[in-house]
Coordinates of C-alpha atoms in Angstrom, one line a residue:
M330 CA 109.3 115.4 65.1
A331 CA 106.3 117.2 63.0
M332 CA 106.5 115.1 60.2
S333 CA 106.1 112.4 61.8
V334 CA 103.5 113.9 63.8
A335 CA 101.7 114.4 60.0
A336 CA 102.5 111.0 58.9
G337 CA 101.3 109.6 62.0
M338 CA 97.9 111.1 61.6
A339 CA 97.3 110.0 57.9
V340 CA 98.6 106.8 59.0
M341 CA 95.7 107.4 61.6
A342 CA 93.0 108.2 59.8
A343 CA 93.4 105.4 57.4
M344 CA 93.0 103.1 60.4
F345 CA 89.8 104.7 61.6
E346 CA 88.6 104.4 57.0
V347 CA 89.9 100.5 57.1
E348 CA 87.8 99.6 60.7
I349 CA 84.9 101.3 59.0
G350 CA 85.1 99.7 56.0
E351 CA 85.6 96.2 57.8
A352 CA 82.0 97.3 59.6
C353 CA 80.2 99.0 56.8
G354 CA 81.8 97.5 53.2
P355 CA 83.4 99.4 50.5
K356 CA 81.9 103.6 50.4
G357 CA 79.4 103.7 47.6
K358 CA 78.9 100.1 47.3
H359 CA 75.0 98.7 48.1
D360 CA 75.4 95.6 50.1
E361 CA 72.2 94.4 51.4
G362 CA 73.6 91.8 54.1
R363 CA 75.3 94.6 55.4
A364 CA 75.2 94.9 59.5
A365 CA 76.5 98.7 59.6
V366 CA 76.1 101.6 57.5
R367 CA 78.0 105.0 57.3
H368 CA 76.6 107.9 59.4
G369 CA 78.9 110.8 58.8
T370 CA 81.4 112.1 61.3
G371 CA 82.0 112.7 64.8
K372 CA 84.9 115.6 66.8
G373 CA 87.5 113.9 69.0
S374 CA 90.3 114.1 70.2
V375 CA 93.6 111.6 70.6
T376 CA 97.1 111.8 72.7
L377 CA 99.7 113.0 70.4
G378 CA 103.0 114.4 71.9
G379 CA 102.0 114.9 75.4
R380 CA 98.8 116.6 74.4
R381 CA 95.3 116.5 73.3
V382 CA 95.0 116.8 69.5
P383 CA 91.7 117.1 67.6
V384 CA 90.9 114.6 65.0
T385 CA 87.9 113.8 62.9
R386 CA 86.3 110.9 62.8
P387 CA 84.2 108.5 60.8
R388 CA 81.0 106.8 62.3
A389 CA 78.9 104.2 61.8
R390 CA 75.7 102.3 63.2
T391 CA 74.1 99.2 63.3
V392 CA 70.9 98.4 61.1
D393 CA 68.8 98.6 65.0
G394 CA 70.3 102.1 65.3
H395 CA 73.4 101.3 67.7
E396 CA 76.8 103.3 67.3
V397 CA 79.5 101.0 66.4
P398 CA 82.5 101.7 68.7
L399 CA 85.5 102.8 66.2
R400 CA 88.0 100.7 68.3
S401 CA 91.5 102.2 66.4
Y402 CA 90.1 105.3 67.9
E403 CA 89.4 104.3 71.2
Y404 CA 92.8 103.2 71.6
F405 CA 94.6 106.8 70.4
A406 CA 91.9 108.8 72.4
A407 CA 92.4 106.6 75.9
E408 CA 93.9 109.6 78.2
D409 CA 96.0 107.0 80.1
V410 CA 99.1 107.6 77.9
L411 CA 98.8 111.0 78.8
S412 CA 98.0 110.7 82.5
Q413 CA 101.6 109.5 82.7
V414 CA 103.2 111.4 80.3
V415 CA 102.4 114.4 82.7
M416 CA 103.4 111.5 85.7
E417 CA 106.5 111.6 84.3
R418 CA 106.9 115.1 83.7
M419 CA 106.0 116.4 87.2
A420 CA 108.3 113.4 88.8
A421 CA 110.9 115.5 86.7
G422 CA 110.4 118.5 88.5
V423 CA 108.7 120.0 85.4
A424 CA 106.0 122.9 86.1
T425 CA 102.4 122.8 85.2
R426 CA 103.3 126.6 83.7
R427 CA 106.1 124.7 81.7
H428 CA 104.7 121.0 80.7
A429 CA 103.4 123.0 76.9
R430 CA 107.2 124.1 76.3
T431 CA 108.7 120.9 77.1
A432 CA 106.0 118.8 74.9
E433 CA 107.6 117.5 71.7
P434 CA 107.3 119.5 68.7
V435 CA 104.2 118.3 66.3
G436 CA 104.3 121.3 63.7
T437 CA 102.4 124.6 63.9
R438 CA 99.1 123.4 62.4
V439 CA 98.5 120.9 64.9
D440 CA 100.2 122.7 68.0
K441 CA 97.5 125.7 67.1
E442 CA 94.8 123.0 68.0
T443 CA 95.9 121.1 71.0
K444 CA 94.5 121.2 74.2
S445 CA 95.0 119.7 77.9
T446 CA 98.1 121.5 78.2
S447 CA 97.2 124.4 80.0
R448 CA 97.8 124.6 83.6
S449 CA 94.6 123.3 85.4
A450 CA 94.6 120.4 82.7
I451 CA 97.3 119.3 83.5
S452 CA 97.0 119.5 87.6
R453 CA 93.5 117.5 86.9
Q454 CA 95.6 115.0 84.9
F455 CA 98.2 114.8 87.7
V456 CA 95.6 114.6 90.3
K457 CA 93.7 111.4 88.5
Q458 CA 97.3 109.7 88.2
T459 CA 98.5 110.4 91.7
E460 CA 95.2 108.9 92.6
T461 CA 96.0 106.1 91.5
A462 CA 99.0 105.8 92.7
L463 CA 98.1 106.3 96.1
G464 CA 95.7 103.6 95.8
E465 CA 97.8 101.1 94.1
L466 CA 100.9 102.1 97.1
M467 CA 97.7 101.5 99.6
A468 CA 96.5 98.3 98.1
R469 CA 99.6 96.2 97.3
D470 CA 99.2 92.6 98.5
L471 CA 101.9 92.0 100.7
S472 CA 100.9 88.1 101.4
G473 CA 102.9 87.0 98.6
E474 CA 106.3 88.8 99.6
D475 CA 108.8 87.1 101.6
I476 CA 109.7 90.4 103.6
T477 CA 113.1 90.0 105.7
V478 CA 113.4 94.0 106.7
L479 CA 111.0 96.6 107.1
M480 CA 112.9 100.1 107.0
L481 CA 110.6 103.2 108.8
D482 CA 110.9 106.9 108.5
G483 CA 109.4 110.3 108.9
E484 CA 108.7 113.0 106.4
H485 CA 107.8 116.5 107.4
M486 CA 106.2 118.4 105.0
A487 CA 103.4 121.0 104.9
E488 CA 103.1 121.0 108.9
R489 CA 102.3 117.6 108.7
C490 CA 104.1 114.3 109.0
V491 CA 104.0 111.2 106.4
V492 CA 105.7 107.8 107.8
V493 CA 107.1 105.9 104.9
A494 CA 107.6 102.2 105.0
L495 CA 110.0 100.3 102.7
A496 CA 110.4 97.0 102.7
I497 CA 113.2 94.3 101.8
T498 CA 112.5 91.0 100.9
A499 CA 114.8 87.8 101.3
D500 CA 116.4 88.2 97.9
G501 CA 117.0 91.9 98.4
T502 CA 114.4 93.6 96.4
K503 CA 113.3 97.1 98.0
K504 CA 109.5 97.9 97.8
P505 CA 107.3 100.8 98.8
V506 CA 104.8 99.3 101.0
G507 CA 102.9 102.0 102.5
L508 CA 103.1 105.6 104.1
W509 CA 100.4 107.4 107.1
D510 CA 99.7 110.8 107.3
G511 CA 99.1 112.8 110.6
S512 CA 100.5 115.9 112.7
T513 CA 103.7 114.0 113.9
E514 CA 105.7 111.1 113.9
N515 CA 103.9 110.0 116.9
K516 CA 102.7 106.1 118.2
T517 CA 99.0 106.3 117.1
V518 CA 100.3 107.0 113.3
V519 CA 103.1 104.5 113.5
R520 CA 100.6 101.5 114.8
S521 CA 98.1 102.6 112.0
L522 CA 100.6 102.4 109.2
L523 CA 101.8 99.1 110.9
A524 CA 98.6 97.4 111.4
D525 CA 97.5 98.4 107.8
L526 CA 100.5 96.3 106.3
V527 CA 99.9 93.7 108.2
E528 CA 95.9 93.5 107.4
R529 CA 97.9 93.5 104.0
G530 CA 99.4 90.6 104.6
L531 CA 102.8 91.6 105.7
R532 CA 104.1 88.0 107.9
F533 CA 106.6 88.6 110.7
D534 CA 106.0 84.9 112.3
D535 CA 109.3 83.9 111.4
G536 CA 111.3 87.0 112.5
L537 CA 111.4 90.9 111.4
L538 CA 114.5 92.9 111.1
V539 CA 113.1 97.0 111.2
V540 CA 115.5 99.4 111.0
I541 CA 114.3 102.8 112.1
D542 CA 116.0 106.4 112.6
G543 CA 115.6 106.2 116.7
A544 CA 112.6 107.8 117.2
K545 CA 110.6 106.1 119.9
A546 CA 107.0 106.7 118.7
L547 CA 108.8 103.8 115.8
S548 CA 110.4 101.7 118.6
A549 CA 107.3 101.9 120.5
A550 CA 104.8 100.7 117.7
V551 CA 106.8 98.1 116.4
R552 CA 107.0 96.3 119.9
E553 CA 103.4 96.8 120.0
V554 CA 102.4 95.6 116.6
F555 CA 105.1 92.8 116.4
G556 CA 105.7 91.6 119.8
D557 CA 109.3 89.7 120.1
K558 CA 109.3 88.8 116.6
A559 CA 110.7 91.6 115.8
L560 CA 114.2 92.5 115.9
I561 CA 114.8 96.3 116.2
Q562 CA 118.5 98.0 114.2
R563 CA 118.4 101.9 114.7
C564 CA 120.5 103.6 112.4
T565 CA 123.8 104.5 113.2
L566 CA 124.1 107.5 111.4
H567 CA 121.1 109.1 113.2
K568 CA 122.9 108.0 116.6
R569 CA 126.6 109.7 115.5
R570 CA 124.4 112.9 114.0
N571 CA 122.6 113.4 117.3
V572 CA 125.8 113.0 119.9
A573 CA 127.9 115.5 117.3
D574 CA 124.9 117.6 118.1
H575 CA 125.5 118.0 121.4
L576 CA 129.4 118.5 121.1
P577 CA 131.3 121.9 120.7
D578 CA 133.0 121.7 117.3
K579 CA 136.4 121.1 118.6
D580 CA 135.3 117.6 120.2
K581 CA 133.1 116.3 117.0
D582 CA 136.1 114.4 115.2
W583 CA 137.2 112.3 117.6
V584 CA 133.8 111.3 119.4
D585 CA 132.6 110.5 116.3
A586 CA 135.7 108.8 115.0
K587 CA 134.8 106.6 118.2
L588 CA 131.6 105.9 117.6
V589 CA 132.3 104.7 114.4
K590 CA 134.9 102.3 115.3
A591 CA 132.5 101.0 117.8
F592 CA 129.5 100.4 115.8
N593 CA 131.8 98.7 113.0
H594 CA 133.7 96.3 115.7
P595 CA 133.1 92.6 114.7
N596 CA 132.3 91.7 118.3
P597 CA 128.9 93.4 119.3
E598 CA 129.5 93.1 122.6
Q599 CA 132.9 94.8 122.5
G600 CA 131.4 97.3 120.3
L601 CA 128.6 98.1 122.8
R602 CA 131.7 97.7 125.4
T603 CA 133.6 100.3 123.8
A604 CA 130.5 103.0 123.2
K605 CA 129.4 102.9 126.7
N606 CA 132.8 103.3 127.9
L607 CA 132.7 106.5 125.7
A608 CA 129.5 107.8 127.2
A609 CA 131.3 107.5 130.8
Q610 CA 134.1 109.8 129.1
L611 CA 131.3 112.5 128.0
D612 CA 129.5 112.7 130.9
K613 CA 131.4 115.1 133.6
N614 CA 132.0 118.0 130.4
Y615 CA 128.9 116.7 128.0
P616 CA 126.1 115.2 130.1
S617 CA 123.9 115.8 127.0
A618 CA 125.5 113.9 124.8
A619 CA 125.9 110.9 127.2
T620 CA 122.9 110.7 127.5
S621 CA 121.9 110.9 123.9
L622 CA 124.6 108.1 123.0
R623 CA 123.1 106.0 125.6
E624 CA 119.4 106.0 124.6
G625 CA 118.6 102.8 122.4
L626 CA 122.3 102.1 122.2
E627 CA 121.8 98.3 122.7
E628 CA 119.6 98.1 119.9
M629 CA 122.6 100.2 118.0
F630 CA 124.5 95.9 117.4
T631 CA 121.4 94.1 116.0
V632 CA 122.5 93.6 112.5
T633 CA 126.3 92.6 114.4
R634 CA 124.7 90.2 116.9
L635 CA 122.4 88.7 114.3
G636 CA 125.8 87.6 112.6
I637 CA 125.8 90.0 109.1
D638 CA 128.6 91.5 108.4
G639 CA 130.2 93.1 105.3
R640 CA 128.2 95.2 102.7
L641 CA 125.1 94.3 103.6
A642 CA 125.5 94.6 107.4
K643 CA 126.4 98.4 106.0
T644 CA 123.1 98.9 104.4
L645 CA 120.8 97.3 107.0
T646 CA 123.0 99.8 110.2
T647 CA 121.5 102.6 108.2
S648 CA 118.2 103.6 107.2
N649 CA 120.0 105.4 103.7
P650 CA 118.0 103.2 101.7
I651 CA 114.5 104.6 102.4
E652 CA 115.9 108.0 103.0
S653 CA 117.1 108.2 99.5
M654 CA 113.6 107.2 98.1
I655 CA 112.4 109.9 100.8
S656 CA 114.9 112.7 99.2
I657 CA 113.0 111.0 95.6
A658 CA 109.9 112.0 96.5
R659 CA 110.7 115.3 98.1
A660 CA 112.5 116.0 94.3
T661 CA 109.2 115.2 92.8
N662 CA 107.4 118.0 95.3
R663 CA 109.9 120.5 95.2
N664 CA 107.6 122.5 93.0
V665 CA 104.6 122.5 94.9
T666 CA 104.1 126.2 96.3
R667 CA 100.9 125.8 98.7
W668 CA 99.6 122.0 100.2
R669 CA 95.6 122.0 100.3
D670 CA 95.3 118.9 102.4
G671 CA 96.5 115.8 103.7
Q672 CA 95.3 113.6 100.9
M673 CA 97.6 116.1 98.5
V674 CA 100.6 115.3 100.9
L675 CA 99.7 111.7 100.5
R676 CA 99.1 111.4 96.9
W677 CA 102.5 113.6 96.3
T678 CA 104.6 111.1 98.2
A679 CA 102.9 108.0 97.2
A680 CA 103.5 109.2 93.8
G681 CA 107.3 109.9 94.3
M682 CA 108.0 106.6 96.1
L683 CA 107.0 105.0 93.0
N684 CA 108.5 106.8 91.1
A685 CA 111.3 106.5 92.9
E686 CA 110.9 102.2 93.0
R687 CA 111.6 102.5 89.3
S688 CA 115.1 102.8 89.6
F689 CA 115.6 100.5 92.8
R690 CA 118.4 97.8 92.7
R691 CA 118.4 95.2 95.0
I692 CA 120.7 96.0 98.0
K693 CA 124.3 95.3 98.2
D694 CA 125.8 92.2 98.9
Y695 CA 122.3 90.4 98.6
K696 CA 123.4 87.1 98.5
Q697 CA 124.0 86.9 102.2
M698 CA 120.5 88.0 102.9
P699 CA 119.9 84.2 103.6
Q700 CA 122.0 83.9 106.6
L701 CA 119.5 87.1 107.7
V702 CA 116.6 85.0 107.1
D703 CA 118.2 82.3 108.9
A704 CA 119.3 84.3 111.8
L705 CA 115.8 85.7 112.0
R706 CA 114.1 82.2 112.2
R707 CA 115.9 81.3 115.1
H708 CA 115.4 83.9 116.8
A709 CA 111.6 84.2 116.2
H710 CA 111.9 80.1 116.8
P711 CA 114.8 79.5 119.1
N712 CA 114.0 75.8 119.3
K713 CA 113.7 74.6 116.0
V714 CA 116.5 74.2 113.4
T715 CA 116.9 76.1 110.6
D716 CA 117.1 74.5 107.0
T717 CA 121.1 75.7 106.5
E718 CA 121.9 74.3 109.8
S719 CA 119.9 71.3 108.9
V720 CA 122.4 71.1 105.8
D721 CA 125.4 72.0 107.4
A722 CA 124.7 69.1 110.0
A723 CA 124.1 65.8 107.3
A724 CA 127.1 67.6 105.5

């Protein structure tokens, strides 16, 4: 690698000289018609091997005294590449103090002259890059996105709560679309996030499935912002965990088995009856578990009522996709030892969300998404016939 760096720097210097020659003509030859003259050299630095390396660059001035820009130098001197390297290493969990050790080898001579590898320099680069990430995420135009599903969840860090949103489009593509912070996962914070999404173009006139973990603040804000156009599906995994938390160990397995059977029943009404019967069965010995089970129980069967089954139903009846994104964001910030303020929390979370997006795949059984789209349209426009129904009728 060090030999390649030395060769690369030689090529870079040659490129500088070629460009100066094109502007000023061959060195040492008089040309009355030239538009620029050589003007010595200047000190600069370029990005190489994940660090800043000092270089000497030739300079030129026009005949009327203006500096001639050296395009090849500007390209190599741009800090965007360095910022991206820093972003990728921080996202991978490399602490600021270890960046110099993880950088690519560039040779002893070059390494002694490098800069931008100190903790403070790395930190400045990361702040710059995460500010860009936060701005990009919060400015995403949603007007051209055919968003069918919206997943919401809260992440607690630094005594704050960041509510994040993950959208799933009609073709099964997952997209992080926003985040909002507050002291708790309350209705005001969630409503602010949803209002921001609508302002950026989120359309829900044709129906929207909103998947949440069960928090009352989430469901209240969803109803307030989207009205009856949105259908809420509560996470069945969260419900099972919440019920289990109210039970002794000896009763957790059989209760959970009955819940799984109820939530997976192909007939949503039968599944609901099974769950209600289980709640009645728990009333005497474990009233808290029964109360936990009954809370929001109708919304456990929303996806099934829409006629969705199989792997797509399994994906949409839990908050696993958004929790997976949050876990990657959490891994990104695991080396943070001191959270300075809410802006820092937002920057790091946004960086983690965009880092997670790079590994996203379409959801399982995305080919069934048109069926979900039609079902949501029927809900939003009960008196209209969907495109699929029109084709079926014509056939």
